Amino acid sequence: MTSKKKKIGSHNGIWKFFTSVKLTVFVLLILAATSVIGTLIPQNASEAFYLQKYGEVFFTLFRGMNIIDMYHSWWFLLLMGVLAVNIIVCSIDRLQRTWKIIFPEEVSFHPERFSRMDSAHRFTVEKEADLLEKACRGLMENSVGTVSVQESDGGIALFAERGRWTRLGVYVVHVSILFMLIGAVIGGMWGFKGFVNIAEGDSTDTIENRDGHGHIPLGFSVRCNNFSVRFYDTGQPEEFKSSLTIIEDGKEILTRDIIVNDPLRYRGISFYQSSYGTASAENIRLKYTSRDSGMVYEKTLSFNEAIRLPESGGKLVMDRFVNAYPFKGHNLGEGFVGRIVPDSGPETEVFLSVRFPTFDKMRQGQFAFEVEGFDKKYYTGLQVNKDPGVWYVYLGFIFMIVGCWITFFMSHQSSYIHIIPGQGNTCQVLVAGFAHRNPQAMKLKIEKLAEKIKDFK
């Protein structure tokens, strides 16, 4: 039995390694540094993004070290595992001594320890020793707890304490950190993050993975019944809202409206409103002005419908609608891409911007086209998250709050009163006490206790 204790105890090299505070500080610093890197370098973006932003050399380095998916990398999980083992071993190593303090085989105290305290109060009380002892015992029982009595130096020593269990506060904090680490690992390994765009009236049972590679099945379908958006006078969106329905085994299970920061949750999966856009457009209403004559014309057309332009301008065909159109490094947003087909000569591509109606004037063509309006069908952009470890994290936060409250606002307190009978009906009294945390508050408490004893009649 003794050899086993030595093997796993403080003399064991591995055990001492994991009980080191230096290891704790080192791991925390590494985790903090890697978290900064994970914040500065976007996680789970597309390969094209990294190649464009960092170049092939750094992209190869980042991918080899798993920096682009850092929080799921083996080395990051290993660091959290080392931290967890460090916390567990440190707690076990110190818990044995703490446990003996909290649950002693016999409550005992040493009067000489209190008599040597600089903060001890010594004074004389004009009262018989028996009556004073009875009054002091009642006072300590009401304010502290059970009183132990023993004879000491020709007098009576009274001792009471409270809050031995508060020494466990630091271990509650340790448990909270372990719960958070467990929750993070579970969420990282069995959770997912993705996104999906669903047009009004459409449904889907899969989402796209956040890294843009592959799809994740949901196990049920989600349908966008309707999408609505309200704008400020400036044209900026004020609020956008989606009506979603969960469909499972062909049955509508749940229907709910969601807005930003008010998600729909089902079977541990959360659907957040994150974006929107135009899924399709039809019945395009155009206004076009002739550069030569100044005449203004209006026309409504559909995709792939060729319309004859006046003044021998050829034909106009609208090919498609786009949600984004790049132009000299800028995104012009929504618009229509079409072609002008002259009676002779090559075709000319035109882009008609919805956000910038007069954009086509820059083309310097025979006609300048503007989009007057169109019938649109929205899509809702949803961020989809599943984190099965979130409840462990929440539980960890609760333990953290409770543990910090115990650790910083509560303490193990001991109070001591020594009564020595003097001449006549007088007694010499010593009042002292200590606390393992916040000694200043305990000092004030002892001062109040001494003042109450001095007022005994």
Short mmCIF file of C-alpha atoms in Angstrom, two decimals:
data_model
loop_
_atom_site.label_atom_id
_atom_site.label_comp_id
_atom_site.label_asym_id
_atom_site.label_seq_id
_atom_site.Cartn_x
_atom_site.Cartn_y
_atom_site.Cartn_z
CA MET A 1 0.00 0.00 0.00
CA THR A 2 2.84 2.35 0.84
CA SER A 3 4.66 1.65 -2.40
CA LYS A 4 1.49 2.33 -4.38
CA LYS A 5 1.09 5.68 -2.69
CA LYS A 6 4.65 6.60 -3.52
CA LYS A 7 4.10 5.58 -7.12
CA ILE A 8 1.14 7.86 -7.67
CA GLY A 9 1.96 10.41 -5.03
CA SER A 10 4.07 13.50 -4.84
CA HIS A 11 7.32 11.57 -5.39
CA ASN A 12 6.24 10.30 -8.80
CA GLY A 13 7.75 12.32 -11.68
CA ILE A 14 4.66 12.22 -13.92
CA TRP A 15 2.41 13.14 -11.02
CA LYS A 16 4.64 16.09 -10.07
CA PHE A 17 4.68 17.21 -13.72
CA PHE A 18 0.89 17.45 -13.85
CA THR A 19 0.63 19.17 -10.46
CA SER A 20 2.93 21.96 -11.61
CA VAL A 21 1.48 25.46 -11.66
CA LYS A 22 4.04 26.27 -14.35
CA LEU A 23 2.35 23.70 -16.60
CA THR A 24 -1.01 25.40 -16.01
CA VAL A 25 0.37 28.82 -16.90
CA PHE A 26 2.19 27.46 -19.95
CA VAL A 27 -0.89 25.68 -21.34
CA LEU A 28 -3.10 28.72 -20.72
CA LEU A 29 -0.62 31.00 -22.51
CA ILE A 30 -0.44 28.61 -25.48
CA LEU A 31 -4.24 28.40 -25.64
CA ALA A 32 -4.50 32.19 -25.47
CA ALA A 33 -1.92 32.62 -28.23
CA THR A 34 -3.59 30.07 -30.50
CA SER A 35 -6.99 31.67 -29.87
CA VAL A 36 -5.56 35.00 -31.03
CA ILE A 37 -4.26 33.29 -34.17
CA GLY A 38 -7.68 31.69 -34.70
CA THR A 39 -9.27 35.12 -34.44
CA LEU A 40 -6.87 36.82 -36.86
CA ILE A 41 -6.94 34.00 -39.43
CA PRO A 42 -10.52 33.28 -40.58
CA GLN A 43 -11.56 29.71 -39.86
CA ASN A 44 -13.09 27.27 -42.33
CA ALA A 45 -13.10 29.63 -45.29
CA SER A 46 -12.76 28.39 -48.86
CA GLU A 47 -9.45 27.32 -50.37
CA ALA A 48 -9.68 30.12 -52.91
CA PHE A 49 -9.99 32.68 -50.09
CA TYR A 50 -6.78 31.52 -48.40
CA LEU A 51 -4.87 31.32 -51.69
CA GLN A 52 -5.91 34.84 -52.63
CA LYS A 53 -5.28 36.37 -49.17
CA TYR A 54 -2.14 34.52 -48.02
CA GLY A 55 -0.64 32.85 -51.08
CA GLU A 56 0.14 29.22 -51.77
CA VAL A 57 3.10 28.92 -49.36
CA PHE A 58 1.21 30.16 -46.29
CA PHE A 59 -1.92 28.26 -47.30
CA THR A 60 0.08 25.02 -47.44
CA LEU A 61 1.59 25.84 -44.02
CA PHE A 62 -1.79 26.71 -42.48
CA ARG A 63 -3.40 23.58 -43.87
CA GLY A 64 -0.54 21.36 -42.69
CA MET A 65 -0.78 22.76 -39.15
CA ASN A 66 -4.59 22.73 -39.20
CA ILE A 67 -4.65 26.46 -38.45
CA ILE A 68 -7.58 27.03 -40.84
CA ASP A 69 -9.69 24.66 -38.72
CA MET A 70 -7.81 25.17 -35.49
CA TYR A 71 -10.52 24.44 -32.96
CA HIS A 72 -11.00 20.95 -34.40
CA SER A 73 -7.29 20.17 -34.77
CA TRP A 74 -5.69 17.32 -32.85
CA TRP A 75 -3.13 19.58 -31.18
CA PHE A 76 -5.75 22.04 -29.90
CA LEU A 77 -7.80 19.18 -28.45
CA LEU A 78 -4.57 17.79 -26.97
CA LEU A 79 -3.85 21.11 -25.24
CA MET A 80 -7.32 21.16 -23.72
CA GLY A 81 -6.82 17.54 -22.64
CA VAL A 82 -3.52 18.42 -20.94
CA LEU A 83 -5.22 21.34 -19.17
CA ALA A 84 -8.04 19.05 -18.01
CA VAL A 85 -5.59 16.45 -16.67
CA ASN A 86 -3.58 19.22 -14.99
CA ILE A 87 -6.70 20.52 -13.22
CA ILE A 88 -7.81 17.03 -12.15
CA VAL A 89 -4.39 16.01 -10.82
CA CYS A 90 -3.89 19.33 -8.97
CA SER A 91 -7.32 18.98 -7.39
CA ILE A 92 -6.69 15.40 -6.28
CA ASP A 93 -3.25 16.31 -4.97
CA ARG A 94 -4.59 19.07 -2.74
CA LEU A 95 -7.99 17.63 -1.91
CA GLN A 96 -6.65 15.11 0.63
CA ARG A 97 -5.28 17.86 2.89
CA THR A 98 -8.35 20.03 2.39
CA TRP A 99 -10.65 17.11 3.14
CA LYS A 100 -8.95 16.52 6.51
CA ILE A 101 -9.50 20.18 7.39
CA ILE A 102 -13.16 20.10 6.40
CA PHE A 103 -13.98 16.76 8.00
CA PRO A 104 -11.58 16.25 10.92
CA GLU A 105 -11.84 13.15 13.06
CA GLU A 106 -12.08 15.41 16.10
CA VAL A 107 -12.56 19.17 16.30
CA SER A 108 -9.66 20.64 18.27
CA PHE A 109 -8.08 24.03 18.73
CA HIS A 110 -4.85 25.40 20.17
CA PRO A 111 -5.33 28.34 22.57
CA GLU A 112 -1.72 29.46 22.24
CA ARG A 113 -2.29 30.09 18.51
CA PHE A 114 -4.98 32.66 19.26
CA SER A 115 -3.14 34.25 22.19
CA ARG A 116 -0.19 35.06 19.92
CA MET A 117 -2.31 36.96 17.41
CA ASP A 118 -1.53 40.66 17.08
CA SER A 119 -5.19 41.38 16.37
CA ALA A 120 -6.37 39.77 19.62
CA HIS A 121 -8.42 42.01 21.94
CA ARG A 122 -7.59 41.92 25.69
CA PHE A 123 -9.75 43.69 28.25
CA THR A 124 -11.35 43.36 31.69
CA VAL A 125 -15.05 42.72 32.33
CA GLU A 126 -16.70 43.20 35.71
CA LYS A 127 -18.79 40.04 35.79
CA GLU A 128 -18.57 36.66 37.49
CA ALA A 129 -16.73 34.04 35.46
CA ASP A 130 -19.60 31.54 35.34
CA LEU A 131 -22.12 34.14 34.16
CA LEU A 132 -19.67 35.60 31.66
CA GLU A 133 -18.89 32.13 30.26
CA LYS A 134 -22.61 31.40 29.82
CA ALA A 135 -23.23 34.74 28.11
CA CYS A 136 -20.22 34.34 25.79
CA ARG A 137 -21.24 30.81 24.87
CA GLY A 138 -24.75 31.96 23.92
CA LEU A 139 -23.31 34.83 21.89
CA MET A 140 -20.97 32.53 19.96
CA GLU A 141 -23.65 29.90 19.36
CA ASN A 142 -25.98 32.52 17.87
CA SER A 143 -23.39 34.24 15.71
CA VAL A 144 -20.96 31.43 14.82
CA GLY A 145 -22.05 27.90 15.66
CA THR A 146 -21.40 25.00 18.01
CA VAL A 147 -19.03 25.95 20.85
CA SER A 148 -16.17 23.79 22.13
CA VAL A 149 -14.99 24.41 25.72
CA GLN A 150 -11.76 23.47 27.44
CA GLU A 151 -9.74 24.63 30.44
CA SER A 152 -6.64 26.65 29.62
CA ASP A 153 -4.15 28.65 31.71
CA GLY A 154 -6.38 28.79 34.73
CA GLY A 155 -9.40 29.85 32.76
CA ILE A 156 -11.99 28.71 30.22
CA ALA A 157 -11.41 28.76 26.46
CA LEU A 158 -14.39 28.90 24.11
CA PHE A 159 -13.98 28.04 20.45
CA ALA A 160 -16.47 28.08 17.58
CA GLU A 161 -16.13 27.98 13.83
CA ARG A 162 -18.20 28.06 10.66
CA GLY A 163 -17.71 27.57 6.96
CA ARG A 164 -15.20 24.72 6.85
CA TRP A 165 -16.92 23.55 3.65
CA THR A 166 -16.12 26.86 1.91
CA ARG A 167 -12.60 25.55 1.31
CA LEU A 168 -14.21 23.46 -1.44
CA GLY A 169 -15.01 26.62 -3.43
CA VAL A 170 -11.84 26.40 -5.50
CA TYR A 171 -12.68 22.80 -6.42
CA VAL A 172 -16.11 23.90 -7.61
CA VAL A 173 -14.30 26.34 -9.92
CA HIS A 174 -12.08 23.50 -11.14
CA VAL A 175 -15.16 21.37 -11.88
CA SER A 176 -16.70 24.28 -13.80
CA ILE A 177 -13.63 24.55 -16.04
CA LEU A 178 -13.76 20.79 -16.70
CA PHE A 179 -17.42 21.03 -17.71
CA MET A 180 -16.58 23.87 -20.11
CA LEU A 181 -13.71 21.90 -21.63
CA ILE A 182 -15.91 18.82 -22.00
CA GLY A 183 -18.64 20.92 -23.63
CA ALA A 184 -16.14 22.47 -26.04
CA VAL A 185 -14.79 19.06 -27.06
CA ILE A 186 -18.25 17.55 -27.50
CA GLY A 187 -19.40 20.54 -29.53
CA GLY A 188 -16.28 20.46 -31.66
CA MET A 189 -16.44 16.74 -32.39
CA TRP A 190 -20.17 16.08 -32.70
CA GLY A 191 -21.58 19.49 -33.49
CA PHE A 192 -21.58 21.39 -36.77
CA LYS A 193 -22.02 24.83 -38.28
CA GLY A 194 -23.35 25.49 -41.73
CA PHE A 195 -25.63 27.65 -43.80
CA VAL A 196 -28.39 27.30 -46.34
CA ASN A 197 -30.38 29.56 -48.66
CA ILE A 198 -34.05 28.62 -49.08
CA ALA A 199 -36.30 30.36 -51.59
CA GLU A 200 -39.87 31.20 -50.60
CA GLY A 201 -42.00 28.10 -50.96
CA ASP A 202 -39.01 25.76 -51.19
CA SER A 203 -37.70 23.29 -48.61
CA THR A 204 -34.46 21.45 -47.93
CA ASP A 205 -33.26 18.58 -45.76
CA THR A 206 -29.53 19.34 -46.05
CA ILE A 207 -27.29 22.32 -45.38
CA GLU A 208 -23.87 23.28 -46.71
CA ASN A 209 -20.95 22.76 -44.36
CA ARG A 210 -19.33 25.97 -43.12
CA ASP A 211 -16.08 25.13 -44.90
CA GLY A 212 -17.95 24.93 -48.20
CA HIS A 213 -17.07 21.28 -48.68
CA GLY A 214 -19.92 18.80 -48.57
CA HIS A 215 -23.45 18.85 -47.24
CA ILE A 216 -24.85 17.89 -43.85
CA PRO A 217 -28.18 16.01 -43.63
CA LEU A 218 -30.61 17.40 -41.06
CA GLY A 219 -32.80 14.33 -40.63
CA PHE A 220 -35.87 16.44 -41.38
CA SER A 221 -36.92 19.18 -43.80
CA VAL A 222 -37.27 22.90 -43.25
CA ARG A 223 -39.47 25.02 -45.52
CA CYS A 224 -39.51 28.76 -46.02
CA ASN A 225 -43.19 29.70 -46.19
CA ASN A 226 -42.65 33.41 -46.58
CA PHE A 227 -40.01 36.09 -46.29
CA SER A 228 -40.60 39.77 -45.58
CA VAL A 229 -38.27 42.72 -45.21
CA ARG A 230 -38.87 46.24 -43.93
CA PHE A 231 -36.60 49.11 -44.94
CA TYR A 232 -35.58 52.45 -43.46
CA ASP A 233 -36.10 55.61 -45.49
CA THR A 234 -32.44 55.41 -46.46
CA GLY A 235 -33.05 52.07 -48.14
CA GLN A 236 -31.17 50.05 -45.51
CA PRO A 237 -33.01 46.98 -44.19
CA GLU A 238 -34.66 47.60 -40.81
CA GLU A 239 -35.89 44.07 -40.13
CA PHE A 240 -36.17 40.89 -42.13
CA LYS A 241 -38.24 37.93 -41.06
CA SER A 242 -38.73 34.35 -42.24
CA SER A 243 -41.64 32.02 -41.62
CA LEU A 244 -40.22 28.49 -41.32
CA THR A 245 -41.92 25.11 -41.03
CA ILE A 246 -40.29 21.91 -39.82
CA ILE A 247 -41.46 18.84 -41.73
CA GLU A 248 -40.68 15.32 -40.52
CA ASP A 249 -42.02 12.08 -42.00
CA GLY A 250 -44.29 14.13 -44.25
CA LYS A 251 -45.94 15.94 -41.31
CA GLU A 252 -45.66 19.60 -40.40
CA ILE A 253 -44.22 19.57 -36.88
CA LEU A 254 -43.56 23.21 -36.10
CA THR A 255 -44.09 26.61 -37.75
CA ARG A 256 -42.46 29.75 -36.46
CA ASP A 257 -41.30 33.21 -37.54
CA ILE A 258 -37.64 34.03 -36.93
CA ILE A 259 -35.73 37.29 -36.99
CA VAL A 260 -32.12 38.18 -36.24
CA ASN A 261 -31.06 36.90 -32.77
CA ASP A 262 -34.35 35.02 -32.34
CA PRO A 263 -33.69 31.57 -33.83
CA LEU A 264 -35.83 28.50 -34.37
CA ARG A 265 -34.58 25.46 -32.42
CA TYR A 266 -35.52 21.88 -33.14
CA ARG A 267 -33.84 18.63 -32.09
CA GLY A 268 -30.79 20.50 -30.86
CA ILE A 269 -30.34 22.40 -34.14
CA SER A 270 -30.68 26.20 -34.23
CA PHE A 271 -31.69 28.16 -37.33
CA TYR A 272 -30.58 31.79 -37.23
CA GLN A 273 -31.73 34.51 -39.63
CA SER A 274 -28.48 35.79 -41.12
CA SER A 275 -29.11 37.12 -44.64
CA TYR A 276 -31.51 37.32 -47.53
CA GLY A 277 -31.54 37.99 -51.22
CA THR A 278 -33.51 37.69 -54.42
CA ALA A 279 -33.94 34.09 -55.47
CA SER A 280 -35.58 34.81 -58.81
CA ALA A 281 -36.98 37.69 -60.82
CA GLU A 282 -39.49 38.04 -63.63
CA ASN A 283 -41.48 40.67 -65.50
CA ILE A 284 -38.57 43.10 -65.74
CA ARG A 285 -39.75 46.67 -66.30
CA LEU A 286 -37.18 48.70 -68.20
CA LYS A 287 -36.81 52.34 -69.14
CA TYR A 288 -34.26 53.17 -71.83
CA THR A 289 -33.27 56.52 -73.25
CA SER A 290 -31.92 57.11 -76.75
CA ARG A 291 -28.64 58.98 -76.77
CA ASP A 292 -29.31 60.33 -80.29
CA SER A 293 -32.94 61.44 -80.09
CA GLY A 294 -33.43 61.75 -76.34
CA MET A 295 -36.58 59.66 -76.60
CA VAL A 296 -37.54 57.60 -73.53
CA TYR A 297 -39.02 54.13 -74.00
CA GLU A 298 -40.51 51.65 -71.57
CA LYS A 299 -40.89 47.92 -71.90
CA THR A 300 -41.71 44.85 -69.76
CA LEU A 301 -39.97 41.65 -70.71
CA SER A 302 -39.04 38.19 -69.46
CA PHE A 303 -35.78 36.29 -69.55
CA ASN A 304 -34.61 35.03 -72.93
CA GLU A 305 -37.25 37.18 -74.62
CA ALA A 306 -35.74 39.20 -77.46
CA ILE A 307 -37.29 42.65 -77.90
CA ARG A 308 -36.70 44.89 -80.89
CA LEU A 309 -35.09 48.21 -79.98
CA PRO A 310 -36.27 51.36 -81.79
CA GLU A 311 -34.13 53.51 -84.03
CA SER A 312 -32.53 50.41 -85.62
CA GLY A 313 -30.89 49.57 -82.31
CA GLY A 314 -31.04 45.81 -82.82
CA LYS A 315 -32.43 43.47 -80.15
CA LEU A 316 -32.18 43.26 -76.36
CA VAL A 317 -32.18 39.91 -74.58
CA MET A 318 -32.08 39.57 -70.77
CA ASP A 319 -30.28 36.34 -69.87
CA ARG A 320 -30.23 36.04 -66.10
CA PHE A 321 -30.54 37.66 -62.72
CA VAL A 322 -27.49 37.84 -60.41
CA ASN A 323 -27.24 38.65 -56.70
CA ALA A 324 -23.74 40.07 -57.07
CA TYR A 325 -21.85 41.54 -59.99
CA PRO A 326 -18.12 42.31 -59.75
CA PHE A 327 -16.88 45.49 -61.39
CA LYS A 328 -13.30 46.73 -60.99
CA GLY A 329 -12.97 45.20 -57.56
CA HIS A 330 -16.38 46.37 -56.37
CA ASN A 331 -19.61 44.45 -55.87
CA LEU A 332 -22.50 46.21 -57.59
CA GLY A 333 -25.06 43.95 -55.95
CA GLU A 334 -28.23 42.72 -57.61
CA GLY A 335 -28.85 43.21 -61.26
CA PHE A 336 -29.64 41.75 -64.66
CA VAL A 337 -27.18 40.51 -67.22
CA GLY A 338 -28.24 40.70 -70.88
CA ARG A 339 -27.05 41.20 -74.43
CA ILE A 340 -27.57 43.77 -77.13
CA VAL A 341 -27.68 41.95 -80.47
CA PRO A 342 -27.20 44.44 -83.31
CA ASP A 343 -28.46 43.77 -86.81
CA SER A 344 -24.84 43.41 -87.80
CA GLY A 345 -21.69 43.14 -85.75
CA PRO A 346 -20.76 41.50 -82.42
CA GLU A 347 -23.01 41.27 -79.37
CA THR A 348 -22.47 43.54 -76.38
CA GLU A 349 -23.01 42.40 -72.78
CA VAL A 350 -24.93 44.80 -70.57
CA PHE A 351 -25.40 44.81 -66.84
CA LEU A 352 -28.40 46.67 -65.40
CA SER A 353 -27.83 47.41 -61.73
CA VAL A 354 -30.75 47.53 -59.31
CA ARG A 355 -28.79 49.52 -56.71
CA PHE A 356 -27.31 51.99 -59.22
CA PRO A 357 -30.02 52.64 -61.87
CA THR A 358 -27.88 54.95 -64.04
CA PHE A 359 -24.89 52.60 -64.15
CA ASP A 360 -25.48 51.66 -67.81
CA LYS A 361 -24.82 55.25 -68.92
CA MET A 362 -21.12 54.55 -68.45
CA ARG A 363 -21.29 52.09 -71.33
CA GLN A 364 -21.82 54.97 -73.79
CA GLY A 365 -24.14 52.88 -75.96
CA GLN A 366 -26.96 53.98 -78.21
CA PHE A 367 -29.42 53.40 -75.36
CA ALA A 368 -28.98 53.84 -71.62
CA PHE A 369 -31.07 51.23 -69.78
CA GLU A 370 -32.55 51.51 -66.29
CA VAL A 371 -34.46 48.97 -64.21
CA GLU A 372 -37.79 50.49 -63.20
CA GLY A 373 -38.89 47.42 -61.29
CA PHE A 374 -39.48 43.68 -61.38
CA ASP A 375 -41.39 40.95 -59.61
CA LYS A 376 -39.04 39.28 -57.18
CA LYS A 377 -39.00 36.14 -55.10
CA TYR A 378 -36.80 36.26 -52.00
CA TYR A 379 -34.63 33.60 -50.44
CA THR A 380 -33.79 33.48 -46.75
CA GLY A 381 -30.20 32.90 -45.67
CA LEU A 382 -29.98 30.78 -42.53
CA GLN A 383 -27.04 30.01 -40.31
CA VAL A 384 -27.52 26.51 -38.92
CA ASN A 385 -25.73 25.37 -35.76
CA LYS A 386 -25.74 22.24 -33.67
CA ASP A 387 -23.76 22.18 -30.43
CA PRO A 388 -24.52 19.13 -28.25
CA GLY A 389 -21.95 20.36 -25.72
CA VAL A 390 -23.65 23.67 -25.01
CA TRP A 391 -25.47 22.34 -21.93
CA TYR A 392 -22.16 21.24 -20.44
CA VAL A 393 -20.86 24.77 -21.02
CA TYR A 394 -23.96 26.29 -19.39
CA LEU A 395 -23.57 23.96 -16.42
CA GLY A 396 -19.92 24.96 -16.24
CA PHE A 397 -20.89 28.65 -16.08
CA ILE A 398 -23.31 27.90 -13.22
CA PHE A 399 -20.61 26.04 -11.31
CA MET A 400 -18.17 28.88 -12.05
CA ILE A 401 -20.52 31.50 -10.58
CA VAL A 402 -21.23 29.37 -7.49
CA GLY A 403 -17.55 28.50 -7.04
CA CYS A 404 -16.39 32.11 -7.38
CA TRP A 405 -19.05 33.27 -4.93
CA ILE A 406 -17.90 30.69 -2.36
CA THR A 407 -14.22 31.40 -3.00
CA PHE A 408 -14.30 35.20 -2.88
CA PHE A 409 -17.25 36.00 -0.61
CA MET A 410 -17.25 33.16 1.92
CA SER A 411 -14.55 31.75 4.19
CA HIS A 412 -13.71 29.32 6.98
CA GLN A 413 -13.91 31.43 10.14
CA SER A 414 -12.80 30.56 13.70
CA SER A 415 -13.66 32.59 16.80
CA TYR A 416 -12.00 32.26 20.22
CA ILE A 417 -12.77 33.67 23.67
CA HIS A 418 -10.53 33.06 26.69
CA ILE A 419 -11.93 33.95 30.14
CA ILE A 420 -9.59 34.09 33.18
CA PRO A 421 -11.18 34.89 36.56
CA GLY A 422 -9.56 37.80 38.36
CA GLN A 423 -9.92 39.43 41.74
CA GLY A 424 -13.46 39.95 42.92
CA ASN A 425 -16.08 39.81 40.19
CA THR A 426 -13.72 40.73 37.38
CA CYS A 427 -12.45 38.60 34.52
CA GLN A 428 -9.64 39.00 32.05
CA VAL A 429 -10.97 38.34 28.52
CA LEU A 430 -9.12 37.64 25.27
CA VAL A 431 -11.07 37.66 22.00
CA ALA A 432 -9.44 36.55 18.76
CA GLY A 433 -10.24 34.90 15.47
CA PHE A 434 -9.02 34.22 11.98
CA ALA A 435 -10.33 33.39 8.52
CA HIS A 436 -8.52 31.66 5.67
CA ARG A 437 -9.75 34.42 3.32
CA ASN A 438 -10.58 38.11 3.74
CA PRO A 439 -8.87 38.57 7.11
CA GLN A 440 -9.83 42.23 7.26
CA ALA A 441 -13.52 41.39 7.39
CA MET A 442 -12.83 38.83 10.10
CA LYS A 443 -10.88 41.45 12.07
CA LEU A 444 -13.91 43.74 12.04
CA LYS A 445 -16.13 40.86 13.12
CA ILE A 446 -13.89 40.11 16.10
CA GLU A 447 -13.91 43.79 17.08
CA LYS A 448 -17.72 43.76 17.12
CA LEU A 449 -17.71 40.55 19.16
CA ALA A 450 -15.35 42.16 21.71
CA GLU A 451 -17.55 45.26 21.95
CA LYS A 452 -20.60 43.11 22.71
CA ILE A 453 -18.74 41.29 25.48
CA LYS A 454 -17.59 44.59 27.01
CA ASP A 455 -21.24 45.70 27.16
CA PHE A 456 -22.28 42.68 29.23
CA LYS A 457 -23.79 43.77 32.55
#
